Short mmCIF file of C-alpha atoms in Angstrom, two decimals:
data_model
loop_
_atom_site.label_atom_id
_atom_site.label_comp_id
_atom_site.label_asym_id
_atom_site.label_seq_id
_atom_site.Cartn_x
_atom_site.Cartn_y
_atom_site.Cartn_z
CA MET P 209 0.00 0.00 0.00
CA SER P 210 1.29 3.47 -0.86
CA ASP P 211 1.43 6.47 1.44
CA THR P 212 -1.65 7.91 -0.21
CA GLY P 213 -3.83 5.21 1.27
CA VAL P 214 -4.57 3.61 -2.11
CA ASP P 215 -3.64 0.03 -2.95
CA GLN P 216 -1.85 -1.13 -6.10
CA ASP P 217 -5.14 -1.67 -7.94
CA GLY P 218 -6.05 1.99 -7.47
CA GLN P 219 -8.80 1.15 -4.97
CA LYS P 220 -9.12 2.60 -1.50
CA PRO P 221 -8.61 -0.06 1.19
CA LYS P 222 -11.54 -1.43 3.16
CA GLY P 223 -10.45 0.46 6.26
CA VAL P 224 -10.86 3.80 4.47
CA PHE P 225 -14.35 2.81 3.33
CA SER P 226 -15.36 1.82 6.86
CA THR P 227 -14.04 5.09 8.24
CA LEU P 228 -15.95 7.11 5.65
CA MET P 229 -19.12 5.15 6.39
CA ALA P 230 -18.68 5.71 10.10
CA ASP P 231 -18.16 9.43 9.51
CA GLY P 232 -21.32 9.54 7.41
CA ASP P 233 -23.33 7.73 10.07
CA TRP P 234 -22.04 10.05 12.77
CA MET P 235 -22.77 13.19 10.76
CA TYR P 236 -26.28 11.89 10.05
CA THR P 237 -26.85 11.35 13.77
CA LYS P 238 -25.72 14.93 14.44
CA GLY P 239 -28.08 16.26 11.76
CA GLU P 240 -25.24 17.47 9.50
CA TYR P 241 -26.73 15.88 6.41
CA LYS P 242 -24.65 17.66 3.75
CA LYS P 243 -21.42 16.51 5.39
CA ALA P 244 -22.84 13.01 5.75
CA ILE P 245 -23.67 12.95 2.03
CA GLN P 246 -20.09 13.94 1.22
CA SER P 247 -18.76 11.06 3.31
CA TYR P 248 -21.15 8.52 1.78
CA THR P 249 -20.39 9.77 -1.74
CA THR P 250 -16.66 9.43 -1.19
CA ALA P 251 -17.18 5.96 0.29
CA LEU P 252 -19.07 4.91 -2.84
CA THR P 253 -16.03 5.66 -4.97
CA SER P 254 -14.38 2.82 -3.08
CA LYS P 255 -17.34 0.41 -3.09
CA PRO P 256 -19.77 1.58 -5.81
CA ASP P 257 -22.30 -1.16 -5.10
CA ASP P 258 -22.49 -0.96 -1.31
CA LYS P 259 -26.19 -1.03 -0.46
CA THR P 260 -25.84 0.25 3.12
CA CYS P 261 -24.01 3.30 1.82
CA TYR P 262 -26.78 4.06 -0.65
CA VAL P 263 -29.38 3.73 2.11
CA GLY P 264 -27.40 6.07 4.37
CA ARG P 265 -27.16 8.71 1.66
CA SER P 266 -30.83 8.23 0.75
CA LYS P 267 -31.81 8.98 4.35
CA CYS P 268 -29.80 12.19 4.25
CA TYR P 269 -31.42 13.31 1.01
CA LEU P 270 -34.83 12.63 2.50
CA LYS P 271 -34.02 14.71 5.59
CA MET P 272 -33.02 17.56 3.30
CA GLY P 273 -36.26 17.31 1.35
CA GLN P 274 -34.58 15.95 -1.79
CA SER P 275 -36.99 13.07 -2.31
CA GLU P 276 -36.00 12.45 -5.94
CA ASN P 277 -32.37 11.82 -5.01
CA ALA P 278 -33.49 9.75 -2.02
CA LEU P 279 -35.52 7.53 -4.34
CA LYS P 280 -32.60 7.07 -6.77
CA ASP P 281 -30.30 5.92 -3.96
CA ALA P 282 -32.95 3.64 -2.49
CA GLU P 283 -33.41 2.00 -5.89
CA ALA P 284 -29.62 1.67 -6.23
CA SER P 285 -29.50 -0.20 -2.92
CA LEU P 286 -32.02 -2.71 -4.32
CA LYS P 287 -30.19 -3.26 -7.62
CA GLU P 288 -28.51 -6.51 -6.58
CA ASP P 289 -30.89 -7.59 -3.82
CA LYS P 290 -34.59 -6.83 -4.33
CA SER P 291 -35.37 -8.19 -0.85
CA TYR P 292 -33.00 -5.83 0.99
CA PHE P 293 -35.47 -4.61 3.60
CA GLU P 294 -33.73 -1.33 4.46
CA GLY P 295 -33.69 -0.41 0.79
CA LEU P 296 -37.37 -1.29 0.51
CA TYR P 297 -38.18 0.92 3.48
CA GLN P 298 -36.19 3.83 2.04
CA LYS P 299 -37.90 3.47 -1.32
CA ALA P 300 -41.30 3.45 0.38
CA GLU P 301 -40.38 6.52 2.42
CA ALA P 302 -39.11 8.43 -0.61
CA LEU P 303 -42.26 7.63 -2.58
CA TYR P 304 -44.44 8.63 0.36
CA TYR P 305 -42.80 12.03 0.77
CA MET P 306 -43.03 12.61 -2.97
CA GLY P 307 -46.78 12.20 -2.61
CA GLU P 308 -46.76 8.82 -4.40
CA PHE P 309 -48.75 7.24 -1.56
CA GLU P 310 -50.10 4.31 -3.55
CA PHE P 311 -46.63 3.19 -4.68
CA GLY P 312 -45.23 3.81 -1.20
CA LEU P 313 -47.94 1.57 0.22
CA VAL P 314 -46.91 -1.25 -2.11
CA PHE P 315 -43.29 -1.17 -0.89
CA TYR P 316 -44.26 -0.83 2.79
CA HIS P 317 -46.29 -4.02 2.31
CA ARG P 318 -43.38 -5.77 0.59
CA GLY P 319 -41.08 -4.90 3.44
CA GLN P 320 -43.55 -6.06 6.06
CA LYS P 321 -43.89 -9.42 4.35
CA LEU P 322 -40.12 -9.85 4.51
CA ARG P 323 -39.58 -8.46 8.01
CA PRO P 324 -42.94 -8.46 9.84
CA GLN P 325 -41.24 -7.80 13.17
CA ILE P 326 -40.03 -4.35 12.09
CA GLN P 327 -42.49 -1.76 13.32
CA GLU P 328 -41.48 0.88 10.76
CA PHE P 329 -43.18 -1.03 7.95
CA ARG P 330 -46.44 -1.28 9.88
CA LEU P 331 -46.33 2.42 10.69
CA GLY P 332 -45.56 3.16 7.05
CA ILE P 333 -48.58 1.18 5.90
CA GLN P 334 -50.73 3.07 8.37
CA LYS P 335 -49.60 6.55 7.34
CA ALA P 336 -49.77 5.71 3.63
CA GLN P 337 -53.32 4.44 4.03
CA GLU P 338 -54.27 7.60 5.94
CA ALA P 339 -52.74 9.75 3.19
CA ILE P 340 -54.67 7.83 0.54
CA GLU P 341 -57.81 8.28 2.62
CA ASN P 342 -57.28 12.03 2.79
CA SER P 343 -56.60 12.17 -0.93
CA VAL P 344 -59.74 10.23 -1.72
CA ALA P 345 -61.77 12.48 0.57
CA SER P 346 -61.49 15.38 -1.88
CA PRO P 347 -62.51 15.10 -5.55
CA PRO P 348 -59.54 14.26 -7.78
CA SER P 349 -58.60 17.15 -10.05
CA VAL P 350 -56.49 15.16 -12.51
CA LYS P 351 -57.53 11.93 -14.14
CA LEU P 352 -55.10 9.05 -14.43
CA GLU P 353 -53.83 9.07 -18.02
CA ILE P 354 -53.63 5.42 -19.03
CA LYS P 355 -55.89 5.12 -22.03
CA GLY P 356 -53.97 3.16 -24.64
CA ASP P 357 -50.44 3.67 -23.30
CA LEU P 358 -48.25 3.12 -20.27
CA SER P 359 -47.11 6.69 -19.72
CA PHE P 360 -48.47 6.63 -16.18
CA LEU P 361 -45.86 4.03 -15.22
CA GLN P 362 -43.05 6.56 -15.54
CA LYS P 363 -43.28 9.39 -12.98
CA ASP P 364 -42.99 12.72 -14.74
CA GLU P 365 -43.16 15.15 -11.85
CA GLU P 366 -43.21 15.20 -8.07
CA ARG P 367 -46.35 15.65 -6.04
CA ALA P 368 -46.13 17.07 -2.55
CA GLN P 369 -47.53 15.39 0.53
CA PRO P 370 -50.97 16.91 1.17
CA ILE P 371 -51.34 18.77 4.43
CA ALA P 372 -54.28 17.60 6.50
CA ALA P 373 -55.16 21.16 7.39
CA ILE P 374 -55.93 21.89 3.74
CA LEU P 375 -57.82 18.72 3.01
CA ASN P 376 -60.00 19.22 6.07
CA LEU P 377 -61.64 22.14 4.28
CA THR P 378 -63.76 19.71 2.29
CA THR P 379 -64.21 16.83 4.75
CA GLU P 380 -66.05 16.33 8.00
CA LYS P 381 -65.39 13.84 10.76
CA LYS P 382 -65.42 10.33 9.37
CA LEU P 383 -68.74 8.52 9.71
CA GLN P 384 -68.56 5.30 11.68
CA THR P 385 -70.02 2.74 9.29
CA LYS P 386 -69.94 -1.01 9.15
CA LYS P 387 -68.23 -2.66 6.22
CA THR P 388 -70.66 -4.04 3.69
CA PRO P 389 -69.96 -6.35 0.77
CA LYS P 390 -69.33 -4.33 -2.36
CA SER P 391 -70.92 -5.27 -5.66
CA GLU P 392 -69.37 -4.33 -9.00
CA LYS P 393 -72.03 -1.62 -9.27
CA THR P 394 -70.99 -0.19 -5.90
CA THR P 395 -67.31 -0.27 -6.87
CA LYS P 396 -68.11 1.52 -10.12
CA GLN P 397 -70.11 4.16 -8.28
CA GLN P 398 -67.35 4.73 -5.71
CA LEU P 399 -64.43 4.85 -8.13
CA GLY P 400 -66.32 6.96 -10.67
CA GLU P 401 -64.06 7.88 -13.57
CA PHE P 402 -61.31 5.70 -12.16
CA TYR P 403 -63.44 2.57 -12.65
CA SER P 404 -62.51 2.37 -16.34
CA ASP P 405 -58.85 2.70 -15.32
CA LYS P 406 -59.25 -0.25 -12.98
CA LYS P 407 -60.75 -2.40 -15.72
CA TYR P 408 -58.02 -1.35 -18.13
CA LEU P 409 -55.30 -2.31 -15.63
CA GLU P 410 -56.94 -5.69 -15.07
CA THR P 411 -56.87 -6.24 -18.84
CA LEU P 412 -53.19 -5.28 -19.00
CA LEU P 413 -52.40 -7.76 -16.25
CA LYS P 414 -53.70 -10.58 -18.44
CA ASP P 415 -51.19 -9.74 -21.19
CA GLU P 416 -48.38 -12.18 -20.37
CA ASP P 417 -45.87 -10.63 -22.75
CA LEU P 418 -46.49 -7.11 -21.50
CA VAL P 419 -46.15 -7.85 -17.79
CA LYS P 420 -42.72 -9.40 -18.32
CA GLY P 421 -41.39 -5.98 -19.31
CA LYS P 422 -39.79 -3.42 -17.02
CA THR P 423 -40.02 0.33 -16.46
CA LYS P 424 -37.06 2.69 -16.92
CA SER P 425 -36.21 2.34 -13.23
CA GLY P 426 -36.12 -1.46 -13.47
CA GLU P 427 -39.49 -2.22 -11.89
CA ARG P 428 -41.40 -5.17 -13.36
CA LEU P 429 -44.55 -3.92 -15.07
CA GLN P 430 -46.47 -6.73 -13.43
CA ASP P 431 -45.50 -5.43 -9.98
CA VAL P 432 -46.32 -1.82 -10.83
CA ILE P 433 -49.69 -2.68 -12.39
CA GLN P 434 -50.58 -4.89 -9.43
CA GLY P 435 -49.53 -2.07 -7.11
CA CYS P 436 -51.88 0.33 -8.89
CA LEU P 437 -54.72 -2.16 -8.59
CA THR P 438 -53.95 -2.57 -4.89
CA TYR P 439 -54.13 1.21 -4.55
CA LEU P 440 -57.49 1.42 -6.33
CA ASP P 441 -58.82 -1.38 -4.12
CA SER P 442 -57.64 0.63 -1.11
CA CYS P 443 -59.42 3.69 -2.51
CA THR P 444 -62.62 1.69 -2.85
CA GLU P 445 -62.32 0.49 0.73
CA PHE P 446 -61.62 3.95 2.08
CA TRP P 447 -64.35 5.52 -0.03
CA ASN P 448 -66.76 2.93 1.28
CA GLN P 449 -66.05 4.39 4.72
CA GLU P 450 -65.80 8.03 3.68
CA ARG P 451 -68.61 8.13 1.08
CA PRO P 452 -71.11 5.33 1.75
CA ILE P 453 -74.09 4.86 -0.57
CA GLY P 454 -76.45 7.73 0.06
CA ALA P 455 -73.58 10.06 0.96
CA GLN P 456 -75.35 12.90 -0.84
CA LYS P 457 -76.76 14.02 2.52
CA LYS P 458 -73.30 14.34 3.97
CA GLU P 459 -72.03 16.17 0.89
CA GLY P 460 -74.97 18.53 1.17
CA LYS P 461 -73.95 19.39 4.72
CA VAL P 462 -70.35 20.01 3.67
CA LYS P 463 -71.54 22.22 0.83
CA GLN P 464 -73.78 24.22 3.15
CA LYS P 465 -70.97 24.60 5.63
CA HIS P 466 -68.22 25.71 3.23
CA CYS P 467 -69.90 27.21 0.13
CA THR P 468 -70.93 30.80 -0.16
CA LYS P 469 -74.10 31.59 -2.01
CA GLY P 470 -73.95 31.59 -5.79
CA HIS P 471 -70.48 30.06 -6.34
CA SER P 472 -68.21 27.16 -5.33
CA ALA P 473 -65.37 29.17 -3.86
CA PRO P 474 -64.30 26.57 -1.23
CA SER P 475 -63.59 24.01 -3.96
CA GLU P 476 -61.49 26.57 -5.80
CA THR P 477 -59.84 27.53 -2.52
CA VAL P 478 -58.85 23.95 -1.81
CA GLN P 479 -57.50 23.48 -5.32
CA PHE P 480 -55.50 26.69 -5.04
CA LEU P 481 -54.01 25.70 -1.69
CA LEU P 482 -53.15 22.16 -2.78
CA LYS P 483 -51.55 23.40 -5.99
CA SER P 484 -49.61 26.02 -4.05
CA LEU P 485 -48.37 23.47 -1.54
CA ASP P 486 -47.32 21.21 -4.41
CA ASP P 487 -45.27 24.09 -5.84
CA ILE P 488 -43.76 24.97 -2.45
CA ASP P 489 -42.70 21.39 -1.82
CA ALA P 490 -41.45 20.86 -5.37
CA GLU P 491 -39.18 23.90 -5.11
CA LEU P 492 -37.75 22.76 -1.77
CA THR P 493 -37.32 19.17 -3.00
CA SER P 494 -35.44 20.32 -6.11
CA GLY P 495 -33.03 22.29 -3.92
CA ASN P 496 -34.53 25.71 -4.68
CA ALA P 497 -35.14 26.82 -1.10
CA GLU P 498 -35.39 30.46 -2.17
CA GLY P 499 -38.17 29.67 -4.64
CA SER P 500 -39.98 27.61 -2.02
CA LEU P 501 -39.72 30.45 0.47
CA MET P 502 -41.01 33.07 -2.00
CA LYS P 503 -43.98 30.90 -2.97
CA ALA P 504 -44.87 30.12 0.65
CA GLU P 505 -44.75 33.81 1.57
CA GLU P 506 -46.97 34.69 -1.41
CA VAL P 507 -49.54 32.06 -0.42
CA MET P 508 -49.39 33.26 3.18
CA LYS P 509 -50.39 36.80 2.08
CA VAL P 510 -53.32 35.41 0.08
CA VAL P 511 -54.58 33.22 2.95
CA GLN P 512 -54.25 36.05 5.47
CA GLY P 513 -56.59 38.10 3.25
CA TRP P 514 -59.33 35.47 3.38
CA SER P 515 -62.12 35.47 5.95
CA GLU P 516 -62.86 32.73 8.47
CA LYS P 517 -66.04 32.04 6.47
CA GLU P 518 -64.02 31.25 3.37
CA VAL P 519 -61.48 29.18 5.31
CA PRO P 520 -63.02 27.86 8.57
CA ASN P 521 -59.65 26.49 9.75
CA LYS P 522 -57.67 29.52 8.63
CA LYS P 523 -55.32 29.50 11.65
CA GLU P 524 -54.47 25.86 11.06
CA VAL P 525 -53.64 26.56 7.41
CA ILE P 526 -51.50 29.57 8.36
CA GLY P 527 -49.67 27.42 10.90
CA SER P 528 -48.87 24.88 8.19
CA LEU P 529 -47.52 27.66 5.97
CA HIS P 530 -45.34 28.95 8.82
CA SER P 531 -43.94 25.43 9.04
CA CYS P 532 -43.20 25.42 5.29
CA ILE P 533 -41.48 28.80 5.51
CA GLY P 534 -39.46 27.68 8.52
CA ASN P 535 -38.25 24.55 6.72
CA ALA P 536 -37.18 26.58 3.69
CA LEU P 537 -35.27 28.97 5.93
CA ILE P 538 -33.48 26.05 7.58
CA ASP P 539 -32.21 24.97 4.16
CA LEU P 540 -31.09 28.55 3.53
CA GLY P 541 -29.20 28.55 6.83
CA ASP P 542 -31.25 31.38 8.36
CA MET P 543 -31.89 29.63 11.67
CA ASP P 544 -33.09 32.73 13.55
CA LYS P 545 -35.94 33.42 11.11
CA ALA P 546 -36.68 29.71 10.80
CA LEU P 547 -37.10 29.61 14.56
CA GLU P 548 -39.51 32.55 14.48
CA HIS P 549 -41.80 30.83 11.99
CA HIS P 550 -41.79 27.49 13.78
CA GLN P 551 -42.61 29.32 17.02
CA LYS P 552 -45.56 31.02 15.27
CA ASP P 553 -46.66 27.57 14.10
CA LEU P 554 -46.54 26.45 17.73
CA GLU P 555 -48.56 29.44 18.95
CA LEU P 556 -51.34 28.82 16.41
CA ALA P 557 -51.37 25.10 17.21
CA LYS P 558 -51.89 25.94 20.88
CA GLN P 559 -54.69 28.41 20.07
CA CYS P 560 -56.46 25.82 17.92
CA LYS P 561 -55.71 23.02 20.40
CA LEU P 562 -54.17 20.80 17.71
CA PRO P 563 -51.88 18.18 19.32
CA ASP P 564 -50.42 16.97 16.01
CA ALA P 565 -49.54 20.50 14.90
CA MET P 566 -48.06 21.24 18.33
CA SER P 567 -45.94 18.11 18.08
CA ARG P 568 -44.76 19.13 14.59
CA ALA P 569 -43.78 22.62 15.72
CA LEU P 570 -42.02 21.41 18.88
CA ASP P 571 -40.12 18.90 16.80
CA ASN P 572 -38.95 21.55 14.33
CA ILE P 573 -37.99 24.01 17.05
CA GLY P 574 -35.94 21.32 18.77
CA ARG P 575 -34.22 20.45 15.50
CA VAL P 576 -33.25 24.08 14.88
CA TYR P 577 -31.76 24.46 18.34
CA ALA P 578 -29.90 21.15 18.05
CA GLN P 579 -28.43 22.13 14.68
CA ILE P 580 -27.07 25.41 16.01
CA GLY P 581 -25.62 23.71 19.07
CA GLN P 582 -28.06 25.11 21.64
CA PHE P 583 -28.71 21.72 23.17
CA ALA P 584 -30.36 22.93 26.37
CA GLN P 585 -33.05 24.73 24.38
CA ALA P 586 -33.52 21.70 22.12
CA ILE P 587 -34.06 19.57 25.20
CA GLU P 588 -36.56 22.08 26.61
CA PHE P 589 -38.86 21.88 23.59
CA TRP P 590 -38.39 18.20 22.90
CA GLU P 591 -39.29 17.33 26.50
CA ILE P 592 -42.54 19.28 26.07
CA LYS P 593 -43.20 17.15 22.98
CA VAL P 594 -42.78 13.83 24.86
CA PRO P 595 -46.41 13.58 26.17
CA LEU P 596 -47.72 14.27 22.64
CA VAL P 597 -45.90 11.30 21.13
CA CYS P 598 -48.00 8.18 20.65
CA GLY P 599 -46.04 5.96 18.26
CA GLY P 600 -43.22 3.76 19.53
CA LEU P 601 -40.90 4.67 16.66
CA GLU P 602 -41.18 8.41 17.23
CA LYS P 603 -40.81 7.88 20.96
CA THR P 604 -37.54 5.93 20.70
CA TRP P 605 -36.13 8.52 18.28
CA LEU P 606 -37.12 11.43 20.52
CA PHE P 607 -35.67 9.85 23.67
CA HIS P 608 -32.46 9.15 21.78
CA GLU P 609 -32.12 12.73 20.52
CA ILE P 610 -32.79 14.20 23.96
CA GLY P 611 -30.21 11.83 25.42
CA ARG P 612 -27.71 12.83 22.73
CA CYS P 613 -28.19 16.50 23.64
CA TYR P 614 -27.61 15.74 27.33
CA LEU P 615 -24.43 13.90 26.36
CA GLU P 616 -23.23 16.98 24.45
CA LEU P 617 -23.87 19.03 27.59
CA ASN P 618 -21.84 16.56 29.69
CA ARG P 619 -24.94 15.78 31.74
CA HIS P 620 -24.19 12.09 31.65
CA GLU P 621 -26.76 10.81 34.13
CA GLU P 622 -29.61 12.37 32.16
CA ALA P 623 -28.08 11.04 28.94
CA GLN P 624 -27.95 7.56 30.43
CA ASP P 625 -31.56 7.83 31.61
CA TYR P 626 -32.89 8.85 28.20
CA GLY P 627 -30.74 6.24 26.52
CA VAL P 628 -32.36 3.54 28.67
CA ARG P 629 -35.81 4.94 27.83
CA SER P 630 -34.93 4.90 24.14
CA VAL P 631 -33.87 1.26 24.35
CA ALA P 632 -37.09 0.35 26.20
CA ALA P 633 -39.21 2.06 23.53
CA ALA P 634 -37.23 0.31 20.78
CA ASP P 635 -37.72 -3.04 22.55
CA GLU P 636 -41.48 -2.48 22.58
CA ILE P 637 -41.58 -2.22 18.80
CA ALA P 638 -38.76 -4.76 18.23
CA ASP P 639 -36.76 -2.27 16.18
CA GLU P 640 -33.21 -3.61 15.90
CA LYS P 641 -31.71 -0.42 14.53
CA TRP P 642 -32.99 1.81 17.31
CA GLN P 643 -32.13 -0.84 19.89
CA MET P 644 -28.57 -0.58 18.61
CA ASN P 645 -28.57 3.24 18.67
CA GLY P 646 -30.01 3.29 22.18
CA HIS P 647 -27.45 0.83 23.55
CA VAL P 648 -24.61 2.88 22.03
CA LEU P 649 -25.93 6.03 23.72
CA VAL P 650 -26.24 4.27 27.08
CA ALA P 651 -22.74 2.82 26.70
CA GLN P 652 -21.24 6.24 25.97
CA ALA P 653 -22.96 7.77 28.99
CA GLU P 654 -21.88 4.89 31.25
CA LEU P 655 -18.24 5.29 30.20
CA LYS P 656 -18.39 9.01 31.01
CA LEU P 657 -19.79 8.10 34.43
CA GLY P 658 -16.93 5.65 34.97
CA ASN P 659 -19.19 2.60 34.82
CA PHE P 660 -16.93 0.67 32.45
CA GLY P 661 -18.51 -2.73 33.03
CA SER P 662 -21.94 -1.42 32.14
CA GLY P 663 -20.51 0.45 29.16
CA VAL P 664 -18.95 -2.75 27.81
CA PHE P 665 -22.24 -4.60 28.31
CA HIS P 666 -24.23 -2.06 26.31
CA PHE P 667 -21.63 -1.88 23.53
CA GLU P 668 -21.83 -5.68 23.28
CA ARG P 669 -25.61 -5.50 23.03
CA ALA P 670 -25.30 -2.85 20.32
CA LEU P 671 -22.79 -5.00 18.45
CA THR P 672 -25.23 -7.91 18.51
CA GLN P 673 -27.94 -5.71 16.98
CA ALA P 674 -25.53 -4.47 14.31
CA ARG P 675 -24.71 -8.07 13.38
CA LEU P 676 -28.40 -8.94 13.12
CA GLN P 677 -28.78 -6.09 10.65
CA GLU P 678 -25.59 -7.08 8.81
CA ASP P 679 -24.49 -3.46 9.14
CA ASP P 680 -20.72 -3.67 8.54
CA SER P 681 -20.12 0.02 9.11
CA ALA P 682 -21.87 0.04 12.49
CA MET P 683 -20.14 -3.20 13.48
CA ASN P 684 -16.72 -1.70 12.82
CA VAL P 685 -17.41 1.48 14.78
CA ILE P 686 -18.98 -0.32 17.73
CA GLN P 687 -16.24 -2.96 17.83
CA LYS P 688 -13.60 -0.23 18.00
CA ALA P 689 -15.44 1.53 20.84
CA LEU P 690 -15.91 -1.80 22.64
CA ASP P 691 -12.20 -2.63 22.42
CA GLU P 692 -11.30 0.77 23.88
CA ALA P 693 -13.85 0.36 26.69
CA LYS P 694 -12.46 -3.07 27.63
CA GLN P 695 -9.04 -1.52 28.18
CA HIS P 696 -10.49 0.29 31.21
CA LEU P 697 -11.77 -2.90 32.83
CA PRO P 698 -9.78 -4.21 35.82
CA GLN P 699 -7.43 -7.02 34.85
#
């Protein structure tokens, strides 16, 4: 090996790759996603086909709002192994945040079939189904273009994740109805113009030569067509709950509640807001944070000029826009202004008594403070968020991040406490990855407290979890830390 760290074949040695991967993982944990991407990208020059590296970089892109790049890396991680569950999860996540809920749902289901014990897939299925439900609740504005060709199989543009606050303008509280067997007539009535699309897809599926083909991204047409049919079946099921036969009475109530006399302004309002949010998200996703910010501020001025009669949940909508503006400002590096907007989002969420919006705002405020190194403030807001968290996955992540902040502040007992809580939450959902992260945090805190035996124990537990995940990068880092910790044990 030469002094430059490159072997005779011109390839970087395995040790360099492992170090770069470890750096990327550490930067990701700290929230420094751009630096993490640089490390992963450099690592890929050494091992161009490493699937864990692609997943790591995909996660960073997703955190930065670059869903398109996240999807490309997720698909790259699946190139050699279509059953790689972490790659499947990343692909599902990328599709979900691009607004491709139906395709995301397909890959969440695939992952769950392979690894049913991983809670993230179940949670993904749940949120994708809820997103589909919200989408179905408002009349579709664009018809699926599949008459006579397969252009719909290739995604042409990104669609943003709808915000519940906007969609609520045209929906009321879900009616509690019993499931009833659906006849073909009922299905046709519920799907409306999409019924012909369903029949067309079913016809395509019978074409044996066609379904053997693949899309530009390498997906089998059979899988994609079946995924679309699964989505339409889900729509039928959700619509059966949201718009049962005889739903005209409910629609009449919604119309009376939201429509002004003589015109259908609320429908136009909803379409305007959804289109605007699509544009805001598309700009941010493409890396144009300035364009996203300008669009969000323009929409904010328009909404502020509307009356409560035109937009019954006006404050909720404004809060969502403050969140969009804050996220754009984070990408632009203006943390002070970003903080102001996320705090306004929090104030409106409190006024409207919206727990989910409060949780979102507290989360964002904590992230801003953590990124600028004000860990005490991050802890303050994240600890307020704790009672609002219901899901096990979010809980284990939040406990871990709070513990990490305490560790940065050299408050090792608190770091150890939150690390233990993170591990317990991860155990409840049987999430190997977060079990590993939690044990590493506890081990680090224990070493700082001088409890070397306990530190070794938790590093060993973390190493076991890394092996179960076949995560070579994590294994190398944890093994190194474990070896150093053992040196402090009494002989």
